[in-house]
mmCIF file of C-alpha atoms and ligand atoms in Angstrom:
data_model
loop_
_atom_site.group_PDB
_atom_site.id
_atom_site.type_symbol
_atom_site.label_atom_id
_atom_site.label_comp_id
_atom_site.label_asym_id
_atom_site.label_seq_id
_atom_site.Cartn_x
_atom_site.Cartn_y
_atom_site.Cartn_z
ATOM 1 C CA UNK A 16 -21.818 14.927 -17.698
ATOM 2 C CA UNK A 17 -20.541 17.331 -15.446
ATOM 3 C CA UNK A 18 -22.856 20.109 -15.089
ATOM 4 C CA UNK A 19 -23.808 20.226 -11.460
ATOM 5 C CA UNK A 20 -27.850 18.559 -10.491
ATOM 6 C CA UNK A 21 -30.006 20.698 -7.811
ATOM 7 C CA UNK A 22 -29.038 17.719 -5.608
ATOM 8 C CA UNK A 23 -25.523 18.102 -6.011
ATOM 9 C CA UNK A 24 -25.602 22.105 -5.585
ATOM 10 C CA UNK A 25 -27.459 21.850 -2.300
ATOM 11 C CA UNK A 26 -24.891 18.797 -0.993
ATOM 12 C CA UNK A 27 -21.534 20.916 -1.612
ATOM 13 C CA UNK A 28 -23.044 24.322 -1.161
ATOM 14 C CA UNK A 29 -20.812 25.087 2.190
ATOM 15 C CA UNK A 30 -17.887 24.255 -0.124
ATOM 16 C CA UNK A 31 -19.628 26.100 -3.428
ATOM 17 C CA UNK A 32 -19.235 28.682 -1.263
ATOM 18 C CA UNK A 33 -15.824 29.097 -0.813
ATOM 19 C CA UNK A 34 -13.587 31.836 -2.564
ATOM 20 C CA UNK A 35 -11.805 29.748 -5.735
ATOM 21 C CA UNK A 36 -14.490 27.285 -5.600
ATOM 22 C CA UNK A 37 -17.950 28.256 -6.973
ATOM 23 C CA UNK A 38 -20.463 26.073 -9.193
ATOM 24 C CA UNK A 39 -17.579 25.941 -12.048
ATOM 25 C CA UNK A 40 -15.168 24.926 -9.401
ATOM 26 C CA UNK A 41 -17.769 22.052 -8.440
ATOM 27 C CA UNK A 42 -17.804 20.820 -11.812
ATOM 28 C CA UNK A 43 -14.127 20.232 -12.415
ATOM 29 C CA UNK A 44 -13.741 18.399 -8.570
ATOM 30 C CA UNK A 45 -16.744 15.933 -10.233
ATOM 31 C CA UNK A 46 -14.655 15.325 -13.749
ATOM 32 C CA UNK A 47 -10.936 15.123 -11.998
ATOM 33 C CA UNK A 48 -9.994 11.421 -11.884
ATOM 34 C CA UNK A 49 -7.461 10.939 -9.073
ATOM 35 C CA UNK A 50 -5.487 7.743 -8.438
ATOM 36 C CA UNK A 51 -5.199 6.775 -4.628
ATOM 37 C CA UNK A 52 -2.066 4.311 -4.228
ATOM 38 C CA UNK A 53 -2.201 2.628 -1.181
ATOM 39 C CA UNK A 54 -5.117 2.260 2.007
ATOM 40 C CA UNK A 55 -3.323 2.419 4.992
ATOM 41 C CA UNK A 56 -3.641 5.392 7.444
ATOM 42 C CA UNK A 57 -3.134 7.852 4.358
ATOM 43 C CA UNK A 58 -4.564 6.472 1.852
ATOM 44 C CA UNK A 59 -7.915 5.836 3.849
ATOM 45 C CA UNK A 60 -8.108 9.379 5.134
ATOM 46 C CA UNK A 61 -7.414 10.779 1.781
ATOM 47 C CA UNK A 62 -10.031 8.815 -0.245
ATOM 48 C CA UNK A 63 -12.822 9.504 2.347
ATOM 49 C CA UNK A 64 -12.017 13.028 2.014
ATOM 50 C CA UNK A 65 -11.922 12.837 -1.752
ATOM 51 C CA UNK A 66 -15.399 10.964 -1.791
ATOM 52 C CA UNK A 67 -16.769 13.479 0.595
ATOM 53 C CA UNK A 68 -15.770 16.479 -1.994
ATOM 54 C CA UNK A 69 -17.265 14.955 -4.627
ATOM 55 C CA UNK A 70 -14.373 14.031 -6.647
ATOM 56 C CA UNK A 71 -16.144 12.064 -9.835
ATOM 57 C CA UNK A 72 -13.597 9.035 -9.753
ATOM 58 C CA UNK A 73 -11.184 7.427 -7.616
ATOM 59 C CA UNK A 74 -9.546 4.502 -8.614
ATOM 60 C CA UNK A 75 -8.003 2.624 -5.620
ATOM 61 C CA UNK A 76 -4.889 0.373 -5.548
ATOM 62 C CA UNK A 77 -3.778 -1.830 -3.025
ATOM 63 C CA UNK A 78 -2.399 -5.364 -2.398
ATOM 64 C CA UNK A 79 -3.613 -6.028 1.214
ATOM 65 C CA UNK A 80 -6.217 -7.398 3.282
ATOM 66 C CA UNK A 81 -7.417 -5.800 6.771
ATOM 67 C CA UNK A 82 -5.982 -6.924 9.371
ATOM 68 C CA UNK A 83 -6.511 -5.685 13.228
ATOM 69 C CA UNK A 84 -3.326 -3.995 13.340
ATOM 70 C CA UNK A 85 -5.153 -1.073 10.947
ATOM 71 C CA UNK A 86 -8.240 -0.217 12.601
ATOM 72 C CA UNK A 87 -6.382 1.788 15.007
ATOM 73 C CA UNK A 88 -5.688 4.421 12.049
ATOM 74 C CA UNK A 89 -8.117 3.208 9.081
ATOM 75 C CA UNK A 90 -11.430 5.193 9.512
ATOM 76 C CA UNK A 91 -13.234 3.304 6.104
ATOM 77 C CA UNK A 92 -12.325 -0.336 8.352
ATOM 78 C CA UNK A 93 -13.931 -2.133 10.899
ATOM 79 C CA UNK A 94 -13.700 -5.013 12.966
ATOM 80 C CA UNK A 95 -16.193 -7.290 10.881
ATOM 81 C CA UNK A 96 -13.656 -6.459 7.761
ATOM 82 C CA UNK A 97 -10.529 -8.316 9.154
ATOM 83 C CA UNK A 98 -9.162 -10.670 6.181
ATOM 84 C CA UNK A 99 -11.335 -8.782 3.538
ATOM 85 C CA UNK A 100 -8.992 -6.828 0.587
ATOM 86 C CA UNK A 101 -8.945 -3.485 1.537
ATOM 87 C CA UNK A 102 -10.093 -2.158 -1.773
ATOM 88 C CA UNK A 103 -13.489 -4.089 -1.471
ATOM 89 C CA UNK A 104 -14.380 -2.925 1.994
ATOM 90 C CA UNK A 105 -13.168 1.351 1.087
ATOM 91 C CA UNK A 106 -15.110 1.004 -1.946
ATOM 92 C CA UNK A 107 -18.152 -0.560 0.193
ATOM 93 C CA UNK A 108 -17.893 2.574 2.282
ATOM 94 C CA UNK A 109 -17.001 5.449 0.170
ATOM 95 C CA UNK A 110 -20.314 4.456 -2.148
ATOM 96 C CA UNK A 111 -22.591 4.717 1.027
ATOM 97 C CA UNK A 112 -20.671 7.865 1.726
ATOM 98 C CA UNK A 113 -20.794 9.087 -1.944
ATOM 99 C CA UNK A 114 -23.060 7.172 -4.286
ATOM 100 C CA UNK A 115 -22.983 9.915 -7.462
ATOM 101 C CA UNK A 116 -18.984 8.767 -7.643
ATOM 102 C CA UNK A 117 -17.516 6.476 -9.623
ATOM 103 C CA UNK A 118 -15.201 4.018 -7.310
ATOM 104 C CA UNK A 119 -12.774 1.915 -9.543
ATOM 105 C CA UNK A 120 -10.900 -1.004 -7.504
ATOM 106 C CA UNK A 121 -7.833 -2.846 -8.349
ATOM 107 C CA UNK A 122 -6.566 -5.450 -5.763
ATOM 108 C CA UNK A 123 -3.252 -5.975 -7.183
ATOM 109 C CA UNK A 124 0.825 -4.811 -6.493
ATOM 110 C CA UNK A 125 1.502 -1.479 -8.348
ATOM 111 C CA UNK A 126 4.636 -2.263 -10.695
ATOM 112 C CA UNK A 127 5.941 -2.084 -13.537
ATOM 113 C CA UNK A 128 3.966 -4.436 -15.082
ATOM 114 C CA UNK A 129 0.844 -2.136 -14.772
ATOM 115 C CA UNK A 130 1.630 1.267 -13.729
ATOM 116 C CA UNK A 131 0.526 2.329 -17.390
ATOM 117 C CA UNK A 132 -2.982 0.622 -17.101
ATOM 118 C CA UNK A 133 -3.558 2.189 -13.946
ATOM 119 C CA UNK A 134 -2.363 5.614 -14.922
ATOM 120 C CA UNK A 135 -4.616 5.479 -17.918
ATOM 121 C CA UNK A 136 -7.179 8.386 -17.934
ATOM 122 C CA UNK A 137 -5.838 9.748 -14.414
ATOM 123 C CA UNK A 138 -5.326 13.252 -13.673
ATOM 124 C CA UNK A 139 -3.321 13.183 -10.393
ATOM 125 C CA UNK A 140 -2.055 10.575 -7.911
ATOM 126 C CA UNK A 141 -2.098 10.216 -4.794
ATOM 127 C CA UNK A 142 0.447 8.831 -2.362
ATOM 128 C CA UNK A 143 -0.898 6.495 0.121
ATOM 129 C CA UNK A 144 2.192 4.062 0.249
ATOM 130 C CA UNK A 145 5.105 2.807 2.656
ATOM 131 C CA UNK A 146 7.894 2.072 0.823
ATOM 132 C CA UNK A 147 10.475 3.999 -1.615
ATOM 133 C CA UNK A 148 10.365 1.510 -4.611
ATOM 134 C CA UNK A 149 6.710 1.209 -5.646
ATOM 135 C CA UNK A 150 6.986 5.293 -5.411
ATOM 136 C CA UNK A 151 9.587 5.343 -7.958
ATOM 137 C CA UNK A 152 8.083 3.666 -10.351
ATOM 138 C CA UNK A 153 5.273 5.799 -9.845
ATOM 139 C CA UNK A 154 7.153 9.025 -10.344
ATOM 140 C CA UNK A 155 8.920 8.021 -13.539
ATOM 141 C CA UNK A 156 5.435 6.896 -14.996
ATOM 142 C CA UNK A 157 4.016 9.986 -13.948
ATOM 143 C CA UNK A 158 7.016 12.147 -15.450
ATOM 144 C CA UNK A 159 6.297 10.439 -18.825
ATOM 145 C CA UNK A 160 2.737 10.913 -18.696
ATOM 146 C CA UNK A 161 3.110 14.354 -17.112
ATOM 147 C CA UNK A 162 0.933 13.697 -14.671
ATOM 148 C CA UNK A 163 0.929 15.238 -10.927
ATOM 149 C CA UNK A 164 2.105 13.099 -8.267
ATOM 150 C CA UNK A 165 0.929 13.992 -4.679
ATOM 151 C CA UNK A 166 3.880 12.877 -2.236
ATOM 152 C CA UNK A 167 3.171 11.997 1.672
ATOM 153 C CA UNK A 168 5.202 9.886 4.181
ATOM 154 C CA UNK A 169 4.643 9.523 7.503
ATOM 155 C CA UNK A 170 6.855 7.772 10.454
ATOM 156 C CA UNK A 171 5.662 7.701 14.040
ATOM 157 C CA UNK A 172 4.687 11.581 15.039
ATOM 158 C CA UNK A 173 6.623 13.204 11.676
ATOM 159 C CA UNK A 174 5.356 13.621 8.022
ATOM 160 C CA UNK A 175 6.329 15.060 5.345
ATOM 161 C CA UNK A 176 4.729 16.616 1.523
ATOM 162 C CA UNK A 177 5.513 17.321 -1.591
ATOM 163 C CA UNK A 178 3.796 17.746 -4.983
ATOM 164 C CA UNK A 179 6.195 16.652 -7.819
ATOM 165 C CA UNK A 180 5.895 16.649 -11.367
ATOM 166 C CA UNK A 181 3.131 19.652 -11.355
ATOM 167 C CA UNK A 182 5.162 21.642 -14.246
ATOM 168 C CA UNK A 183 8.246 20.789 -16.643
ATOM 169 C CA UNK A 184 10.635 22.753 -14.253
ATOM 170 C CA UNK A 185 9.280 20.672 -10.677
ATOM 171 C CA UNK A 186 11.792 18.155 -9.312
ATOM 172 C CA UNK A 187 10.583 15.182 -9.125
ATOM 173 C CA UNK A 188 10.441 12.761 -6.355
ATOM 174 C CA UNK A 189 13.741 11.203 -7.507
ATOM 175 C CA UNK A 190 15.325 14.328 -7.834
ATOM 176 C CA UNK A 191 15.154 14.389 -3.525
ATOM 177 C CA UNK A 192 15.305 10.773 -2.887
ATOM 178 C CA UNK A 193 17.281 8.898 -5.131
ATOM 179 C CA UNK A 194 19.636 7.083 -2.606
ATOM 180 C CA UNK A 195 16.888 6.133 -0.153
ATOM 181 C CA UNK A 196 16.831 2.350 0.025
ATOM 182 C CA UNK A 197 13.886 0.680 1.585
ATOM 183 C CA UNK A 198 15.806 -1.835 2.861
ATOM 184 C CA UNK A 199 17.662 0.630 5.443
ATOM 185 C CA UNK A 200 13.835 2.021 6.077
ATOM 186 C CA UNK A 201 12.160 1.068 9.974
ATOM 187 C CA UNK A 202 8.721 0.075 8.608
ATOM 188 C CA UNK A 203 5.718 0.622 10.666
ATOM 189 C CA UNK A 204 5.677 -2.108 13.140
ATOM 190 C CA UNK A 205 8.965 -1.207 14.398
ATOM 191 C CA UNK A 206 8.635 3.149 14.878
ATOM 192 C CA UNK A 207 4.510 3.307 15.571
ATOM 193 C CA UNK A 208 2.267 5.814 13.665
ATOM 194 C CA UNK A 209 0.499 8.169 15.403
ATOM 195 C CA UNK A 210 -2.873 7.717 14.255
ATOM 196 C CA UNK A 211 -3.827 11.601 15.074
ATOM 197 C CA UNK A 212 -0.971 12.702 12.633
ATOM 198 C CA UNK A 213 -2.694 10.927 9.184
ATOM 199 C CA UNK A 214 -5.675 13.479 9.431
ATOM 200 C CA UNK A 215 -3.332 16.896 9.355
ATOM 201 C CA UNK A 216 -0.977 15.291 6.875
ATOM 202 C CA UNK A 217 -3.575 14.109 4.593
ATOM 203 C CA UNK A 218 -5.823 17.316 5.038
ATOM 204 C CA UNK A 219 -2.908 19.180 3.837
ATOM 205 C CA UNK A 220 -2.327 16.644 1.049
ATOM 206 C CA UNK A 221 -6.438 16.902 -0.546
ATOM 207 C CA UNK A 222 -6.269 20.948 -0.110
ATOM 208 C CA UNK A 223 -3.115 20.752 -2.345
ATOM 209 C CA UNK A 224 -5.114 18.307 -4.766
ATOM 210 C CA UNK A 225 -8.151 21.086 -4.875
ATOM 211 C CA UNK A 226 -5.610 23.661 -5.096
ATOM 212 C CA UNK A 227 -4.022 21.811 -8.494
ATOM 213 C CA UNK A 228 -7.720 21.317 -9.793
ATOM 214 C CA UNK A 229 -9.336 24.642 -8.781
ATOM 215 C CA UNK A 230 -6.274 26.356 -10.091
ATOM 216 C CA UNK A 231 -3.429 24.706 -11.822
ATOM 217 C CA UNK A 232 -1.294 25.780 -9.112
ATOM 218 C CA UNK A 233 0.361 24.119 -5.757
ATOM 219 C CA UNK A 234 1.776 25.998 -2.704
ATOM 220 C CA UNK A 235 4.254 22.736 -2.371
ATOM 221 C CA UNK A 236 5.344 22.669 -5.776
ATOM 222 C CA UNK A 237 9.549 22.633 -5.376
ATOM 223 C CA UNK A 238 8.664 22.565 -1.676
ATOM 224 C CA UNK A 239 9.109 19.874 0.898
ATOM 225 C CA UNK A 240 6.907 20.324 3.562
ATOM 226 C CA UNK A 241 7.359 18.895 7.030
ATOM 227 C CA UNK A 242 5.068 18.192 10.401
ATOM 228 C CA UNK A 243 6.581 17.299 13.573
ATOM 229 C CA UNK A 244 3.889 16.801 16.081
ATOM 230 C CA UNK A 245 6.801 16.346 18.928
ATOM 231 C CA UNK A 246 7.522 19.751 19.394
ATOM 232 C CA UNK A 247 4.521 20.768 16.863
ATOM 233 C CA UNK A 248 6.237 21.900 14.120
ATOM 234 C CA UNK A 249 5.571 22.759 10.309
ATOM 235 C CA UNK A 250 8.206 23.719 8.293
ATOM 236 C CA UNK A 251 8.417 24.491 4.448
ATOM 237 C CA UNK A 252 11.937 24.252 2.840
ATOM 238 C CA UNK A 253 12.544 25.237 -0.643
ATOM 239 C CA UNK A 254 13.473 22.014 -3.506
ATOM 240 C CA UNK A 255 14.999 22.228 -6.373
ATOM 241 C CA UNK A 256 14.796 20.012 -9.742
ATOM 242 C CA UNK A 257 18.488 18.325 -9.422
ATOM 243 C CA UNK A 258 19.787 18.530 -13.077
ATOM 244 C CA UNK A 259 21.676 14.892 -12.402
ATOM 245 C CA UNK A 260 18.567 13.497 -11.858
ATOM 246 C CA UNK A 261 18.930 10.266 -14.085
ATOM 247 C CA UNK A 262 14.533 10.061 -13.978
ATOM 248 C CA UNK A 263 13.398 13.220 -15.114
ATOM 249 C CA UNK A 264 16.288 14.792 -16.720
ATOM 250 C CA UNK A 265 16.052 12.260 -19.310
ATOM 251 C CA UNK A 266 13.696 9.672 -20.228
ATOM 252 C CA UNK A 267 15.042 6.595 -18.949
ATOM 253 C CA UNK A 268 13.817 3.362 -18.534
ATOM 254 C CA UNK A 269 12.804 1.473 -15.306
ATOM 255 C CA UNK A 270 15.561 0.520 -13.044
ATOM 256 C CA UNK A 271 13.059 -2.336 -11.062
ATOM 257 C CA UNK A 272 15.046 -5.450 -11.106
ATOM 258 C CA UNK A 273 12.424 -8.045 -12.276
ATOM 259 C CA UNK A 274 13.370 -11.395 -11.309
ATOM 260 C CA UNK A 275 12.951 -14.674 -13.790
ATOM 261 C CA UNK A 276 10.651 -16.645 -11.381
ATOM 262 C CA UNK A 277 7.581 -16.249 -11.638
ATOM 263 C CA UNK A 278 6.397 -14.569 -8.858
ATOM 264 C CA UNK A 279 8.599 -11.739 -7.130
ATOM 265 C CA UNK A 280 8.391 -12.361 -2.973
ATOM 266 C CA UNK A 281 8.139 -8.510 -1.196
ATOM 267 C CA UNK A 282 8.500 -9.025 2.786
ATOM 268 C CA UNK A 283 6.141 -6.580 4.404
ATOM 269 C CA UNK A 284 5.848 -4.435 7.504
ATOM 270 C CA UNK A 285 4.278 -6.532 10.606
ATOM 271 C CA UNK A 286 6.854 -9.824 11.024
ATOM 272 C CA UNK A 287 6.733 -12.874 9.036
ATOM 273 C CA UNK A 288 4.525 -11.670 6.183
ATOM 274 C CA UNK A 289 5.381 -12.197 2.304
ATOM 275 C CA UNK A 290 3.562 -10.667 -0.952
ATOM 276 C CA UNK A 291 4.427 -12.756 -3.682
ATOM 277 C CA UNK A 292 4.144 -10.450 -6.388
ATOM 278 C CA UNK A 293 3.748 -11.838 -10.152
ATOM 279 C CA UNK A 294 5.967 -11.112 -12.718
ATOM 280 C CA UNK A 295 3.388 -11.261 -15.676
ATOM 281 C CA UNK A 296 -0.423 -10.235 -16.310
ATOM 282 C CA UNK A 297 -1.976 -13.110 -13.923
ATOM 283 C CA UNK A 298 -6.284 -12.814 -12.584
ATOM 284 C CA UNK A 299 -7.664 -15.151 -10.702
ATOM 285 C CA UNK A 300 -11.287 -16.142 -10.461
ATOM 286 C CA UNK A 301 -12.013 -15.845 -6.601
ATOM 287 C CA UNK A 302 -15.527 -18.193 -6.886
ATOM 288 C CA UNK A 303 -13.898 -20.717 -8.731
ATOM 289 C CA UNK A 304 -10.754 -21.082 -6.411
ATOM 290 C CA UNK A 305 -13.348 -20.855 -3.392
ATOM 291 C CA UNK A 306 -15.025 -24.060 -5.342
ATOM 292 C CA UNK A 307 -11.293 -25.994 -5.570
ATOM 293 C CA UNK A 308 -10.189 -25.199 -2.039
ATOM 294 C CA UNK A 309 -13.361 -25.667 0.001
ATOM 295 C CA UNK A 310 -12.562 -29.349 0.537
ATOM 296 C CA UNK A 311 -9.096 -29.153 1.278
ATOM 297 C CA UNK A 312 -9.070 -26.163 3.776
ATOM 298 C CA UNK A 313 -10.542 -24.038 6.274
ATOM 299 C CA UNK A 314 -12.095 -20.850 4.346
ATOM 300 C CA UNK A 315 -10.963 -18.252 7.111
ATOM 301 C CA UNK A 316 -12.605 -15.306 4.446
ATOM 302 C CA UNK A 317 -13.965 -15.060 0.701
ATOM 303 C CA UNK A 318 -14.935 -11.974 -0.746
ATOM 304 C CA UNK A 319 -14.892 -10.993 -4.805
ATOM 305 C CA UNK A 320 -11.603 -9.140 -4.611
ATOM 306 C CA UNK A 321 -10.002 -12.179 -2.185
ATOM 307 C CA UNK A 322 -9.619 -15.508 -0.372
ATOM 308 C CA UNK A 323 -8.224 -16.334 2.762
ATOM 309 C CA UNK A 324 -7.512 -20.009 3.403
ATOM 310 C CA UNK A 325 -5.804 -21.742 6.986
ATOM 311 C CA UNK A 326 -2.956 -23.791 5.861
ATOM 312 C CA UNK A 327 -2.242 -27.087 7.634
ATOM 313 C CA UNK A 328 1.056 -25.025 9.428
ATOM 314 C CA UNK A 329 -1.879 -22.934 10.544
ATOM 315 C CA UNK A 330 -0.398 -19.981 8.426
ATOM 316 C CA UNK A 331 -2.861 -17.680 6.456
ATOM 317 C CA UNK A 332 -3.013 -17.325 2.746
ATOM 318 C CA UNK A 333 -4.976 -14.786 0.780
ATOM 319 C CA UNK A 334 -5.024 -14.972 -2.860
ATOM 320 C CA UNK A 335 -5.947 -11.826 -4.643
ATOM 321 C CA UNK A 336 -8.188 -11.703 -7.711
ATOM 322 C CA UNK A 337 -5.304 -9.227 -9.353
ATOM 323 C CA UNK A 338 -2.649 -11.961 -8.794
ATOM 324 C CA UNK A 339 -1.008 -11.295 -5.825
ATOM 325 C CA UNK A 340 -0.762 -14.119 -3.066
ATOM 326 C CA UNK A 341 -0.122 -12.656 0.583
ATOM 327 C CA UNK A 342 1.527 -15.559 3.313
ATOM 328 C CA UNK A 343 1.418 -14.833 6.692
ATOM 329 C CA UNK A 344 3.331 -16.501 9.425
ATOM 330 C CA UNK A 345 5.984 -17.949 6.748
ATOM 331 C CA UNK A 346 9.581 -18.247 8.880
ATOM 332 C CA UNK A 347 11.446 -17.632 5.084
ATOM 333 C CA UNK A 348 11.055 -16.213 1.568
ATOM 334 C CA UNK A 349 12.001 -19.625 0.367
ATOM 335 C CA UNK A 350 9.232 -21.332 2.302
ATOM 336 C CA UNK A 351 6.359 -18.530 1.150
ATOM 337 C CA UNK A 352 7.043 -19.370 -2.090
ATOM 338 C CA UNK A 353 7.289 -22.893 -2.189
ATOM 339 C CA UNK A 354 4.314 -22.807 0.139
ATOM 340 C CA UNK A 355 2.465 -20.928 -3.062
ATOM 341 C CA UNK A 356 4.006 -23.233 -5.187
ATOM 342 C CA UNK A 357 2.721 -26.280 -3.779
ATOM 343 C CA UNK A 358 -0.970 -25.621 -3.412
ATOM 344 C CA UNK A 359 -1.061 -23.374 -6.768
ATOM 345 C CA UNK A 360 -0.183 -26.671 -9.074
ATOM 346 C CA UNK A 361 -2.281 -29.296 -6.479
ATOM 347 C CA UNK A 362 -5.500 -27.390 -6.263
ATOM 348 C CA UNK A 363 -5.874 -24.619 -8.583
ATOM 349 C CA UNK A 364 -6.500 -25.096 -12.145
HETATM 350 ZN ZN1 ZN B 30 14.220 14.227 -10.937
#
């Protein structure tokens, strides 16, 4: 139901308020579902401000646990949620924040694999993410599925925005960076983020989501728009849909490479760190695991969404209830997964 309750009138009323807003404006924030991809700096800011706006339901995606290196520029984590998956502790928050809101959590890898499942029902998503792949495969699921697809990078002081897909004649988010490779990308841990630039960028980001809801329209639609907060700059250059674009000038099929093993190993930002990433629908039941691996090693941190265990090597590993298995302190790829290997067919049935 989305008519508006007297509680809900008097708790947005300084927003009810507002010129394209009013009660009817209210009502479509509470029905819009809006995927958040991602809770790192962005996507934390960006789902507390949706939650605060009373957007109805947020489904949140993201692989990772908390770890200390976040809490400089997460404002849903604290200290007492190191090792916890990220989804379980934003969802913990936004519901005190927002209890009428619905708060769907996956704690998985967005791929191929499941971009559909996730997309299902969603009116516009949200990018909280730091790398180039997962965001393709985002934008050529949302070009199929015609559905909005709120761009936003950030690196060190700098950001930049874009909303792609909004009508037929948008370019897309291939159609600007389709020979970006991640691996020639400095991640985090190498060029700093300034944590005072993730509330302008994703401030910017939610008024363009209100803007799409309120009014079907988007001041960065075939616009890039960029924030330099070294010599405090915002600039807005014009985009155009390129008409080689092999994603949205045609429907084409996914380009991921899937490898034949069974998991796919992803190095991540922040040194020797793997996500082994599976390669078919896997779930894991996190009690029962807890049950097999008490005995055999120290439980550093169990949750519902996620385990972490202290391996003999004193290396961490976190097993997601989605599928994923995260390895930190691992020296190679080869060692990660063998690692995952080993105590997958010893202990866990
Ligand atoms: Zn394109």
């Amino acid at each position: 139901m989305t008519k508006l309750s007297s509680e809900e009138l008097l708790r947005y009323s300084r927003q009810i308020i507002l010129p394209d807003f009013g009660e009817k404006g209210q009502e479509k924030i509470k029905k819009a579902k809006i995927l958040i991809v991602g809770l790192g700096g962005l996507g934390t800011f960006s789902s507390l401000l949706l939650a605060e706006i009373g957007v109805g339901y947020l489904r949140i995606v993201d692989r990772d646990i908390v770890e200390s290196t976040n809490l400089h520029r997460t404002p849903l984590f604290s200290e007492s949620d190191l090792d916890r998956a990220k989804v379980e502790v934003a969802a913990d928050r936004l519901k005190i924040l927002n209890p009428s809101i619905t708060i769907d959590t996956h704690a998985t890898h967005l791929g191929v694999n499941n971009i559909d499942t996730l997309l299902d029902g969603i009116d516009l998503v949200i990018d909280g993410l730091d790398n180039f792949e997962t965001r393709r495969i985002i934008n050529q699921a949302c070009i199929q599925k015609k559905i909005p697809f709120i761009f936003c990078g950030v690196s060190a002081r700098s950001g930049n925005l874009s909303v792609f897909n909004l009508r037929k004649s948008s370019p897309c988010f291939s159609c600007l960076y389709h020979n970006i490779d991640d691996d020639n990308l400095e991640s985090c841990d190498i060029t700093g983020i300034h944590p005072a630039l993730l509330p302008i960028v994703t401030g910017i980001q939610i008024h363009e989501v209100l803007q799409i809801i309120l009014k079907g329209e988007s001041s960065l639609d075939s616009v890039l728009f960029f924030i330099d907060l070294n010599n405090m700059s915002f600039d807005k250059i014009s985009i155009y849909k390129n008409e080689a674009c092999t994603i949205c000038s045609k429907t084409a099929v996914s380009d991921e490479t899937i490898i034949s093993d069974d998991y796919k190993p992803l190095k991540i930002c922040g040194g020797n760190n793997f996500m082994l990433v599976p390669q078919s629908s896997v779930s894991f039941d996190i009690e029962k695991i807890k049950t097999q691996l008490v005995s055999q090693f120290q439980i550093k941190k169990a949750g519902t969404h996620s385990i972490t265990v202290i391996l003999p090597t004193n290396d961490l590993l976190t097993i997601f209830k989605g599928g994923n298995v995260l390895i930190r302190g691992c020296e190679t790829v080869k060692q990660a997964l063998e690692t995952w290997k080993n105590l997958r067919e010893a202990y866990i049935s």
